[in-house]
Short mmCIF file of C-alpha atoms in Angstrom, two decimals:
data_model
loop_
_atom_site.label_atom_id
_atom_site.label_comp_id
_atom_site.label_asym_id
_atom_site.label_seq_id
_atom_site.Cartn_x
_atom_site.Cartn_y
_atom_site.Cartn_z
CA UNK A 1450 48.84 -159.07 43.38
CA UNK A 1451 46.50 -159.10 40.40
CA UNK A 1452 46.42 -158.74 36.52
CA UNK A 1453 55.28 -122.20 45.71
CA UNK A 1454 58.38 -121.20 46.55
CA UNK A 1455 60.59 -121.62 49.67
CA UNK A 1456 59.72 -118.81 52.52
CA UNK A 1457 63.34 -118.14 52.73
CA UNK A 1458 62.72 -114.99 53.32
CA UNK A 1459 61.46 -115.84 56.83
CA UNK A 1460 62.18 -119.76 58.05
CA UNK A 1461 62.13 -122.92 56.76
CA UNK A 1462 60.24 -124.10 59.57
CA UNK A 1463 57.38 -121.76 59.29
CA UNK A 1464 55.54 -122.04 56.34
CA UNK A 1465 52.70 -119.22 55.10
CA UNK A 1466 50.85 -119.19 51.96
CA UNK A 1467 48.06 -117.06 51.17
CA UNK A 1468 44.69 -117.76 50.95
CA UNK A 1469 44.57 -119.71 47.70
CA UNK A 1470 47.43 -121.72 48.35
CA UNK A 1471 49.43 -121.75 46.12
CA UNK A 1472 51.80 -118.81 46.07
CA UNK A 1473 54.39 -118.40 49.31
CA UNK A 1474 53.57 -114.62 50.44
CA UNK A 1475 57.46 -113.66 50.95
CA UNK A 1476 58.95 -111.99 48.60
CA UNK A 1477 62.59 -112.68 47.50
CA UNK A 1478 64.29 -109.56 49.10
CA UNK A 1479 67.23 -108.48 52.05
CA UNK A 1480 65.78 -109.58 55.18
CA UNK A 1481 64.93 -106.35 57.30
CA UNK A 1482 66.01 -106.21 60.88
CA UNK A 1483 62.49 -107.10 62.10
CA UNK A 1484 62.81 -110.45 59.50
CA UNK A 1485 66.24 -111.52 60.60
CA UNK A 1486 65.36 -111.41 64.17
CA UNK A 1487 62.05 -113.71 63.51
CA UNK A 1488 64.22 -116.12 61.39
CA UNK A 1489 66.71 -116.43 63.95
CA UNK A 1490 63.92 -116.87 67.14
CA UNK A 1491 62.37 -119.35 64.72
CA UNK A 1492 65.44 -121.15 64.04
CA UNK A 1493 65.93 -121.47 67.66
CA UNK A 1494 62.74 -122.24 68.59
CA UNK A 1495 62.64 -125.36 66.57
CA UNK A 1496 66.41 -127.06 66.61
CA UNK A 1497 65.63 -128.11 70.52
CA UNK A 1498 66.12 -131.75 70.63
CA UNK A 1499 63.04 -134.41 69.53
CA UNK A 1500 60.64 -135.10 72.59
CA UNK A 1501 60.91 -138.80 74.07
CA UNK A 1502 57.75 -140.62 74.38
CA UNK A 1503 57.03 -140.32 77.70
CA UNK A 1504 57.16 -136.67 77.60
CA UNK A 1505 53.07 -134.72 76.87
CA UNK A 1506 51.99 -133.85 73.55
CA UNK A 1507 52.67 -130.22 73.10
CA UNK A 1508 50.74 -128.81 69.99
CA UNK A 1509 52.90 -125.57 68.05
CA UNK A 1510 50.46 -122.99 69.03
CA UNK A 1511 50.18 -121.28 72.65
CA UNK A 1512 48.62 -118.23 73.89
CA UNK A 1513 51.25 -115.95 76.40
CA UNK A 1514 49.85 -114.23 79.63
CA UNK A 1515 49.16 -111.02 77.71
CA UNK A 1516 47.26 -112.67 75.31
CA UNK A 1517 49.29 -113.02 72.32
CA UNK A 1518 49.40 -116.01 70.18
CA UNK A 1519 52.98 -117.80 69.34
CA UNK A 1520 53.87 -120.61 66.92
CA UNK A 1521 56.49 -123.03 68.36
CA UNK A 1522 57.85 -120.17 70.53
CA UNK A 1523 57.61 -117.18 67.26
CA UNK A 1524 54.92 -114.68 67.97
CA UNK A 1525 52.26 -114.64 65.14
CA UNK A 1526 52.00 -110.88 64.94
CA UNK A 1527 55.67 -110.77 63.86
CA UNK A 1528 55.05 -112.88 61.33
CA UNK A 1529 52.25 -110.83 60.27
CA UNK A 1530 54.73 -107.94 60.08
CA UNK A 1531 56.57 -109.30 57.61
CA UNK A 1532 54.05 -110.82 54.94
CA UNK A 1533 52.34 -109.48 52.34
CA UNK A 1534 49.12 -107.67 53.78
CA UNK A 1535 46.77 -110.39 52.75
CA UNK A 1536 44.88 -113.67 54.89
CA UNK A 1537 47.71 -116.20 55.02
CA UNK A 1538 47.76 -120.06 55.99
CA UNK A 1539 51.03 -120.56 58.83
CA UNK A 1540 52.21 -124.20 59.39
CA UNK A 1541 54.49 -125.58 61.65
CA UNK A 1542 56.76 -128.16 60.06
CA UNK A 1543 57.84 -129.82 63.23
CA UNK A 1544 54.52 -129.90 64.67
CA UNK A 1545 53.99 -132.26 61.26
CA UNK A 1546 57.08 -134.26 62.40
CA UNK A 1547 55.96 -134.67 66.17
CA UNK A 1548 52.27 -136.22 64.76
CA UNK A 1549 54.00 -138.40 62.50
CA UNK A 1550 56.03 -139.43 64.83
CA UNK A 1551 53.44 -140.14 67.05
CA UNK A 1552 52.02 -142.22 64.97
CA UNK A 1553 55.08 -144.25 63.76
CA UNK A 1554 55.91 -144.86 67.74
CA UNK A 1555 52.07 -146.06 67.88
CA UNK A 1556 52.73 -148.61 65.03
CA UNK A 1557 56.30 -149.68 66.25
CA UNK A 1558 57.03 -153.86 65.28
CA UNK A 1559 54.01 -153.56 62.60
CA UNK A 1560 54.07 -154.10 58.87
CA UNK A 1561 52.77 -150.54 58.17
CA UNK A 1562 52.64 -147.22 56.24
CA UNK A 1563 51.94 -143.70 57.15
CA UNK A 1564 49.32 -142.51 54.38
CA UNK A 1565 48.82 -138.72 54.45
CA UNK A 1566 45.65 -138.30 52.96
CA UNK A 1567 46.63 -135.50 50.01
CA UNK A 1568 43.17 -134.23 50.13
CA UNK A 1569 43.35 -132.95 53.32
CA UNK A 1570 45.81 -130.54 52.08
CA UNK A 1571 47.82 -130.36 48.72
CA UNK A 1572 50.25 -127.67 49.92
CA UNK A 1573 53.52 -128.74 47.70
CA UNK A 1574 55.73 -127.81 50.29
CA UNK A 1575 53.97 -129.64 53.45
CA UNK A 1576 53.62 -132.74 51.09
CA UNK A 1577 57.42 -133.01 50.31
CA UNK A 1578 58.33 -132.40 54.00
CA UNK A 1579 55.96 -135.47 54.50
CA UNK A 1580 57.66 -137.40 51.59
CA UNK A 1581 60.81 -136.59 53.55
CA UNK A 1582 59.52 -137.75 56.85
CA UNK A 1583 59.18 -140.92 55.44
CA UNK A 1584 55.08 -141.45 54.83
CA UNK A 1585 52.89 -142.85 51.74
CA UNK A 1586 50.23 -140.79 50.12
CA UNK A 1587 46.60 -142.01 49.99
CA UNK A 1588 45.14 -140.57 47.15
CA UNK A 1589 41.70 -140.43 45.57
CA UNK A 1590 42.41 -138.92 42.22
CA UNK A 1591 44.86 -139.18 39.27
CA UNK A 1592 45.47 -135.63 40.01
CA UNK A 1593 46.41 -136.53 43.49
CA UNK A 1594 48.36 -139.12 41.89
CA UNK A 1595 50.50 -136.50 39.39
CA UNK A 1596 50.83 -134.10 42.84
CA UNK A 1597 52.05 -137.16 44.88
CA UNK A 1598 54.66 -137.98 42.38
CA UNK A 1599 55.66 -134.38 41.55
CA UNK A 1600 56.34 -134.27 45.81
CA UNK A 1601 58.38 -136.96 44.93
CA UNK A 1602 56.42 -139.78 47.47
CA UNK A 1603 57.17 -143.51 46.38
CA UNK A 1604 54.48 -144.38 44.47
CA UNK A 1605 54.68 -147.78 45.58
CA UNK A 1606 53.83 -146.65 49.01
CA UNK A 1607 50.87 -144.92 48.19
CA UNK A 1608 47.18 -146.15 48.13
CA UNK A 1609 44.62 -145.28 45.72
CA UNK A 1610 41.17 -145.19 47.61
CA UNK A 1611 37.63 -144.18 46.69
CA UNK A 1612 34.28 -145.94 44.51
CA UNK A 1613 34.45 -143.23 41.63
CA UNK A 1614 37.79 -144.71 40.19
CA UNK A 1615 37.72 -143.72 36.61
CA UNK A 1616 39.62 -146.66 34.20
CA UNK A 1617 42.44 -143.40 32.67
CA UNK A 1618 43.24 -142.85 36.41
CA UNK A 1619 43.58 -146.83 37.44
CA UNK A 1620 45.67 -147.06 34.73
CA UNK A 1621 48.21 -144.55 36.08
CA UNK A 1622 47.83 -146.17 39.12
CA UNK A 1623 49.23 -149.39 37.74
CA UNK A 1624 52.03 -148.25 35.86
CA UNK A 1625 53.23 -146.29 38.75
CA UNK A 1626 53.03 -149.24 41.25
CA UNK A 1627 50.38 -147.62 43.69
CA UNK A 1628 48.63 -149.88 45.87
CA UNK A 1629 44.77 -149.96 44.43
CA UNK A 1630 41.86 -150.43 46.94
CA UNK A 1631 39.29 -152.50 45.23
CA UNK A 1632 35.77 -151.40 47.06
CA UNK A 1633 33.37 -152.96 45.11
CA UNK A 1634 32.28 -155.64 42.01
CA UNK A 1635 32.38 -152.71 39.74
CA UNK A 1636 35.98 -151.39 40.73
CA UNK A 1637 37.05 -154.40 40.67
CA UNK A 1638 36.35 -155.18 37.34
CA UNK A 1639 38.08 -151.45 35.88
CA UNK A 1640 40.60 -152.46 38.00
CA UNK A 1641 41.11 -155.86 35.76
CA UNK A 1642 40.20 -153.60 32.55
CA UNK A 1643 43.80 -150.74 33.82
CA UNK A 1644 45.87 -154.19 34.20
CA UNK A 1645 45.69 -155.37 30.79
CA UNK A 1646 45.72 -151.86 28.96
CA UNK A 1647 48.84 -151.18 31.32
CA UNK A 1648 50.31 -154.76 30.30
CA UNK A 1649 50.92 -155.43 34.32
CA UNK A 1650 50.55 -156.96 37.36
CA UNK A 1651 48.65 -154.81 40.02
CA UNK A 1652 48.85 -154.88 43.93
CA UNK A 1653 45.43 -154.76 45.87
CA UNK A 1654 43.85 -153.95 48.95
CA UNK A 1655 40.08 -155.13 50.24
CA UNK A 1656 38.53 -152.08 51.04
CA UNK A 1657 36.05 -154.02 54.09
CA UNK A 1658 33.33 -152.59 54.97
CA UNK A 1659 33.08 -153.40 59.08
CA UNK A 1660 28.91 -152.67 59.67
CA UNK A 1661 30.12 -150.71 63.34
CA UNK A 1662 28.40 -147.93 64.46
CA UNK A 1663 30.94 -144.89 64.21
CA UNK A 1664 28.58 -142.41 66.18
CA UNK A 1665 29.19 -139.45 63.89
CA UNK A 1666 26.44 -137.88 61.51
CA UNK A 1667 25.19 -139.85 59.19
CA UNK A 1668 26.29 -137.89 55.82
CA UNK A 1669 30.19 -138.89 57.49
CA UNK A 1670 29.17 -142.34 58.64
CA UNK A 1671 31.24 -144.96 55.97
CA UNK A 1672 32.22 -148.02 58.08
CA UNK A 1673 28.17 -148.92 58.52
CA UNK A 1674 25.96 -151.15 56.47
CA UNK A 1675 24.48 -148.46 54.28
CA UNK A 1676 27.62 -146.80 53.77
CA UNK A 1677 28.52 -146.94 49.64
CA UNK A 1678 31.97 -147.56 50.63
CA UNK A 1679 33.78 -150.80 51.33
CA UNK A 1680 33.25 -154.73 50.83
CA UNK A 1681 30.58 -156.43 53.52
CA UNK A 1682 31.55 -159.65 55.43
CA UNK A 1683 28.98 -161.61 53.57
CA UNK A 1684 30.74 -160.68 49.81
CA UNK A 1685 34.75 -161.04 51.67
CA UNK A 1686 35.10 -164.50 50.33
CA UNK A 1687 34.22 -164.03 46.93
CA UNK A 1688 36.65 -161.43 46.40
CA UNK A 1689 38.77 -162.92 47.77
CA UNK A 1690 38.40 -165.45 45.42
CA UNK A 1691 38.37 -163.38 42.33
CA UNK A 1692 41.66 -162.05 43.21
CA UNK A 1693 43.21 -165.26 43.31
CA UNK A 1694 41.71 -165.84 40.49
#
């Protein structure tokens, strides 16, 4: 260490927000027929029992014969029927819990965490069901920070990444407990600078850089030499050093 609201109108387990994401498009009324029969097929479609490792990755969405398109076993144009008129966002919350859990039986015996990258997607309601499932948050804002805490995520299983660290948001950081990647001389030194205005200890990470060739396009490419992101082999040492220090 150094110096929305709840679709209950519909399911629990299938989540739609419009298109700017933040309001759930479900209206707090008495189910209709049509609503209480998709809630129930929902309900059903997602209490079978966990899959075991050995059986195949199954992803939530499927196309029948007759071309229609289903979410874990609910038929999207019902769910259509019963939401506001309007371009929605659907999730499947236990498609969420199968990849985690894919990854957590990937990483069995290790020292690890989870990190859900909140900039991916800041849905409230898919971060808390996250939070629940037992993952960090990797963050690259304070904002992310404030939404990571509002889900409720420990913040002392969350990392705060990126080379445009401003000193108000490492600060935050600190207080909270978050793990802080340092990724360069520069961050390192703001990263001193939020330990003494915060009056405590922080824990780091060395952000390395690994010069590999990650065969992508080059405006995506960060694990190479030129990438701005991470510490080169050549610098390890002396960081390493400083944080002793």
């Amino acid at each position: 260490s150094l110096n929305p609201h709840n679709p209950s109108s519909l399911s629990s387990e299938l989540i739609s927000v419009n298109h700017r994401r933040i309001l759930i498009s479900f209206k707090r009324k008495p189910l209709s027929p049509a609503a209480q029969s998709l809630k129930s097929r929902s309900a059903r479609a997602v209490s079978s029992p966990p899959e075991t490792r050995t059986q195949k990755f199954r992803h939530c969405f499927s196309r029948s014969d007759e071309g229609f398109l289903y979410c874990e076993g609910v038929k999207v144009e019902d769910v259509m029927e019963v939401t506001e008129k309007r371009p929605f966002y659907l999730y499947s919350k236990p498609q969420i819990t199968r990849n985690v859990e894919a990854y957590r039986d990937a990483l069995q015996g290790l020292n690890s965490i989870i990190g859900y990258a909140v900039k991916a997607n800041n849905n409230l309601k898919i971060l808390e069901h996250l939070r629940k499932s037992g993952c960090g948050a990797v963050l690259v804002s304070g904002n992310e920070l404030k939404l990571a805490l509002h889900a409720g995520f420990d913040p002392t299983r969350c990392v705060f990444n990126g080379n445009g660290k401003v000193l108000e948001d490492l600060v935050l950081a600190v207080q909270q407990g978050v793990f802080v990647n340092i990724d360069s001389e520069f961050d390192l030194e703001n990263i001193v600078a939020a330990a003494k205005l915060a009056g405590k200890n922080v824990n780091v990470l060395l952000r390395i850089n690994p010069d590999v060739d990650p065969q992508v396009h080059p405006y995506v490419a960060t694990g190479n030499k030129n990438s701005k992101f991470g510490i080169r082999n050549e610098k390890l040492q002396w960081f390493l050093d400083a944080v002793k220090a």
